[in-house]
Amino acid sequence: MPSPKAKNSSNRSGGGSPGLSGSTNGNGRYEFMSLNRTPPATLFQRQGSDQTAAARLRASESPTRRRGSGSSTSSNTGMPEEDCMRLNPSFIGIALSSLLAIDLWLSKRLGVCACEDSSWGSIRPLMKLIEISGHGIPWLVGTAYCLYKADSAAGQEIMFNLFMALILDLILVGIVKVVVRRRRPSHNHMDMFATFSVDRYSFPSGHATRSTMCARFLLAHLVLAAPLRVLVFLWSGLVGLSRVLLGRHNMTDVLFGFLMGYCQYNLVEMLWVSSLGMQGFLGLIQGSIMVRTVAVIGAGPSGLTSIKSCLEEGLEPTCFESSDDIGGLWKFKARPGTRD
Ligand SMILES: CC(C)=CCC/C(C)=C/COP(=O)(O)O
């Protein structure tokens, strides 16, 4: 099969091609002139493979050389713009391919705990422990428990928002994984516990997004001593690093995960649900809107009066957390259908 160059040269030398004949610029740079003219449709119809050949030839020319050919816009020819469209992706494409090649190579080299036989296989159990510390289930269960146990409105608000943030993280990471569909590294052993089907994809690292988002969340909303703040920061980085060491991810999955988790926290702040909004949300889930909490300190008449007045208002007691016989927290909700 003749090479594209051979085909082009045969066209040129033949001089019989309607699109290419008479297009020399006098410097022997025949092809520049010919490529800056719109080839008649008949040429491409007749010579389908020549179209590919011409495209290859155009792509092989440097932008500088083609700029030198004197064409500036596509208004009269239609070709230069098309050329730009082809050149830019090829440049970006080459840069991306190189980056990905480095990423794959480096990630494979860093996957030193990918299995027990790997060079650092002995610390694989420790890496898996770090993996669990950034897994969605412990975080969701832990946050739900803290939300249930929180005895102040502020505490409930924080835990509620953290819970919602974790759900948001799972959704966003799932969406990106499905869209990108990047396979996990070949050296990964898929022995992770509790995964979704999208977790067969590796971009981005869900652990990295979660650890970054949660670290930012904790640092912003918990009053922690300086050593603990450093620990939270280190933990977040370690979770990301462990993904590569375990061979679960390539470097770029984790780096993008860090970035995404960082941005996700900004989103959580923007969508922050206040205590009042949270009560409404929980009320909606329970089938009622209004929730009132009455704290009764001791069995004094004032506490009893508050409880009586709630009952008279038609509120329904939902739970009672006792501190003594009658003292403690009484929580009321509106009976379904009674709220106007
Ligand atoms: C089952 C639940 C609630 C969460 C799954 C968490 C998980 C396994 C994410 C995958 O993380 P990587 O993308 O870092 O491997």
Coordinates of N, CA and C in Angstrom, one line a residue, residues 38-130:
T38 N -9.4 25.2 -0.4 CA -10.4 24.2 -0.2 C -10.4 23.2 -1.3
P39 N -10.1 21.9 -1.0 CA -10.2 21.0 -2.1 C -11.6 20.8 -2.5
P40 N -11.9 20.6 -3.8 CA -13.2 20.4 -4.2 C -13.8 19.1 -3.6
A41 N -15.1 19.1 -3.4 CA -15.7 17.9 -2.8 C -15.4 16.7 -3.6
T42 N -15.3 16.9 -4.9 CA -15.2 15.7 -5.8 C -13.9 15.0 -5.5
L43 N -12.9 15.8 -5.1 CA -11.6 15.2 -4.8 C -11.7 14.2 -3.6
F44 N -12.4 14.6 -2.6 CA -12.6 13.7 -1.4 C -13.5 12.6 -1.7
Q45 N -14.5 12.9 -2.6 CA -15.4 11.8 -2.9 C -14.6 10.7 -3.7
R46 N -13.8 11.2 -4.6 CA -13.1 10.3 -5.4 C -11.9 9.6 -4.7
Q47 N -11.3 10.3 -3.8 CA -10.1 9.8 -3.2 C -10.2 9.8 -1.7
G48 N -11.0 9.0 -1.2 CA -11.2 8.9 0.3 C -10.0 8.7 1.1
S49 N -9.1 7.9 0.6 CA -7.8 7.6 1.3 C -6.9 8.8 1.2
D50 N -7.0 9.6 0.1 CA -6.2 10.7 0.0 C -6.5 11.8 1.0
Q51 N -7.8 11.8 1.4 CA -8.2 12.8 2.4 C -7.5 12.5 3.7
T52 N -7.4 11.2 4.1 CA -6.7 10.9 5.3 C -5.2 11.2 5.1
A53 N -4.7 11.0 4.0 CA -3.3 11.2 3.7 C -3.0 12.7 3.9
A54 N -3.9 13.5 3.3 CA -3.7 15.0 3.3 C -3.8 15.4 4.8
A55 N -4.7 14.9 5.5 CA -4.9 15.3 6.9 C -3.6 14.9 7.7
R56 N -3.1 13.7 7.4 CA -1.8 13.3 8.1 C -0.7 14.3 7.8
L57 N -0.6 14.6 6.5 CA 0.4 15.5 6.1 C 0.3 16.9 6.8
R58 N -1.0 17.4 6.8 CA -1.2 18.7 7.5 C -0.8 18.6 8.9
A59 N -1.2 17.5 9.6 CA -0.9 17.3 11.0 C 0.6 17.3 11.3
S60 N 1.4 16.7 10.3 CA 2.8 16.6 10.5 C 3.5 17.9 10.3
E61 N 2.9 18.9 9.7 CA 3.5 20.2 9.5 C 3.5 20.9 10.8
S62 N 4.5 21.7 11.1 CA 4.5 22.5 12.4 C 3.7 23.7 12.2
P63 N 3.0 24.2 13.3 CA 2.2 25.4 13.2 C 3.0 26.6 12.6
T64 N 4.2 26.7 13.0 CA 5.0 27.8 12.6 C 5.2 27.8 11.1
R65 N 5.5 26.7 10.5 CA 5.7 26.6 9.1 C 4.4 26.9 8.4
R66 N 3.3 26.4 8.9 CA 2.0 26.7 8.2 C 1.6 28.2 8.4
R67 N 2.0 28.8 9.5 CA 1.7 30.2 9.7 C 2.4 31.0 8.6
G68 N 3.6 30.5 8.3 CA 4.5 31.1 7.3 C 3.9 31.0 5.9
S69 N 3.0 30.2 5.8 CA 2.4 30.0 4.4 C 1.5 31.1 4.0
G70 N 1.2 32.0 5.0 CA 0.5 33.2 4.7 C -1.0 33.1 4.9
S71 N -1.6 32.0 5.3 CA -3.0 32.0 5.5 C -3.3 32.5 7.0
S72 N -4.4 33.2 7.2 CA -4.7 33.7 8.6 C -6.0 33.2 9.0
T73 N -7.0 33.3 8.2 CA -8.4 32.9 8.6 C -8.9 31.9 7.7
S74 N -10.0 31.3 8.2 CA -10.6 30.3 7.4 C -11.7 30.8 6.5
S75 N -12.0 32.1 6.6 CA -13.2 32.6 5.9 C -13.2 32.3 4.4
N76 N -12.0 32.3 3.8 CA -12.0 32.0 2.4 C -11.6 30.6 2.1
T77 N -11.0 29.9 3.0 CA -10.5 28.6 2.7 C -11.2 27.5 3.5
G78 N -11.4 27.8 4.8 CA -12.0 26.8 5.7 C -11.0 25.9 6.3
M79 N -9.7 25.9 5.8 CA -8.8 24.9 6.2 C -8.0 25.2 7.5
P80 N -7.4 26.5 7.6 CA -6.5 26.7 8.7 C -7.2 26.5 10.1
E81 N -8.4 26.9 10.2 CA -9.1 26.7 11.5 C -9.3 25.2 11.8
E82 N -9.5 24.5 10.7 CA -9.7 23.1 10.9 C -8.4 22.5 11.3
D83 N -7.3 23.1 10.7 CA -6.0 22.6 11.1 C -5.7 22.8 12.6
C84 N -6.1 24.1 13.1 CA -5.8 24.4 14.5 C -6.6 23.4 15.3
M85 N -7.8 23.1 15.0 CA -8.6 22.2 15.7 C -7.9 20.8 15.8
R86 N -7.1 20.5 14.8 CA -6.5 19.2 14.8 C -5.2 19.3 15.5
L87 N -4.5 20.4 15.4 CA -3.2 20.5 16.0 C -3.2 20.6 17.5
N88 N -4.2 21.4 18.0 CA -4.2 21.6 19.5 C -4.5 20.4 20.2
P89 N -5.5 19.6 19.8 CA -5.7 18.3 20.6 C -4.5 17.4 20.4
S90 N -3.8 17.4 19.3 CA -2.7 16.5 19.2 C -1.6 17.0 20.2
F91 N -1.4 18.3 20.4 CA -0.4 18.8 21.3 C -0.8 18.4 22.7
I92 N -2.1 18.7 23.1 CA -2.6 18.4 24.4 C -2.6 16.9 24.6
G93 N -2.9 16.2 23.5 CA -3.0 14.8 23.6 C -1.6 14.2 23.9
I94 N -0.6 14.7 23.3 CA 0.8 14.2 23.5 C 1.1 14.5 25.0
A95 N 0.8 15.8 25.4 CA 1.2 16.1 26.8 C 0.4 15.2 27.8
L96 N -0.9 15.0 27.5 CA -1.7 14.1 28.4 C -1.1 12.7 28.4
S97 N -0.8 12.2 27.2 CA -0.3 10.8 27.1 C 1.0 10.7 27.9
S98 N 1.8 11.7 27.8 CA 3.1 11.6 28.5 C 2.8 11.6 30.0
L99 N 1.9 12.5 30.5 CA 1.6 12.6 31.9 C 1.0 11.3 32.4
L100 N 0.1 10.7 31.6 CA -0.5 9.5 32.0 C 0.6 8.3 32.1
A101 N 1.5 8.4 31.1 CA 2.5 7.3 31.1 C 3.4 7.4 32.4
I102 N 3.7 8.7 32.7 CA 4.5 8.9 33.9 C 3.7 8.5 35.1
D103 N 2.4 8.8 35.1 CA 1.5 8.5 36.2 C 1.5 6.9 36.4
L104 N 1.3 6.2 35.3 CA 1.2 4.8 35.4 C 2.5 4.1 35.9
W105 N 3.6 4.7 35.4 CA 4.9 4.1 35.7 C 5.2 4.4 37.2
L106 N 5.0 5.6 37.6 CA 5.3 6.0 39.0 C 4.3 5.2 40.0
S107 N 3.1 5.2 39.6 CA 2.1 4.5 40.5 C 2.5 3.0 40.6
K108 N 2.9 2.4 39.5 CA 3.2 1.0 39.6 C 4.5 0.8 40.6
R109 N 5.4 1.7 40.4 CA 6.6 1.7 41.3 C 6.3 1.9 42.7
L110 N 5.3 2.8 43.0 CA 4.9 3.1 44.4 C 4.0 2.1 45.0
G111 N 3.4 1.2 44.1 CA 2.5 0.2 44.7 C 3.2 -0.9 45.4
V112 N 4.0 -0.5 46.5 CA 4.9 -1.4 47.1 C 4.2 -2.3 48.2
C113 N 2.9 -2.0 48.4 CA 2.1 -2.9 49.3 C 0.9 -3.6 48.6
A114 N 1.0 -3.6 47.2 CA -0.1 -4.1 46.5 C -0.5 -5.6 46.8
C115 N 0.5 -6.3 47.3 CA 0.2 -7.7 47.8 C 1.2 -8.1 48.8
E116 N 1.0 -9.2 49.5 CA 1.9 -9.6 50.6 C 3.3 -9.8 50.1
D117 N 3.4 -10.3 48.8 CA 4.8 -10.6 48.3 C 5.5 -9.3 47.8
S118 N 4.8 -8.2 47.8 CA 5.4 -7.0 47.3 C 6.6 -6.6 48.2
S119 N 7.4 -5.6 47.8 CA 8.6 -5.3 48.5 C 8.3 -4.8 50.0
W120 N 7.2 -4.0 50.1 CA 6.8 -3.6 51.4 C 5.5 -4.3 51.9
G121 N 5.3 -5.5 51.4 CA 4.1 -6.3 51.7 C 3.8 -6.4 53.2
S122 N 4.9 -6.4 54.0 CA 4.7 -6.6 55.5 C 3.8 -5.4 56.1
I123 N 3.8 -4.2 55.5 CA 3.0 -3.2 56.1 C 1.6 -3.0 55.4
R124 N 1.3 -4.0 54.6 CA 0.0 -4.0 53.9 C -1.1 -4.0 55.0
P125 N -1.1 -4.8 56.1 CA -2.2 -4.7 57.0 C -2.3 -3.3 57.6
L126 N -1.2 -2.6 57.9 CA -1.3 -1.2 58.4 C -2.0 -0.3 57.4
M127 N -1.6 -0.5 56.1 CA -2.2 0.3 55.0 C -3.7 0.1 54.9
K128 N -4.1 -1.2 55.1 CA -5.5 -1.5 55.1 C -6.3 -0.9 56.2
L129 N -5.6 -0.8 57.3 CA -6.2 -0.2 58.5 C -6.5 1.3 58.2
I130 N -5.5 1.9 57.6 CA -5.7 3.3 57.2 C -6.8 3.4 56.1

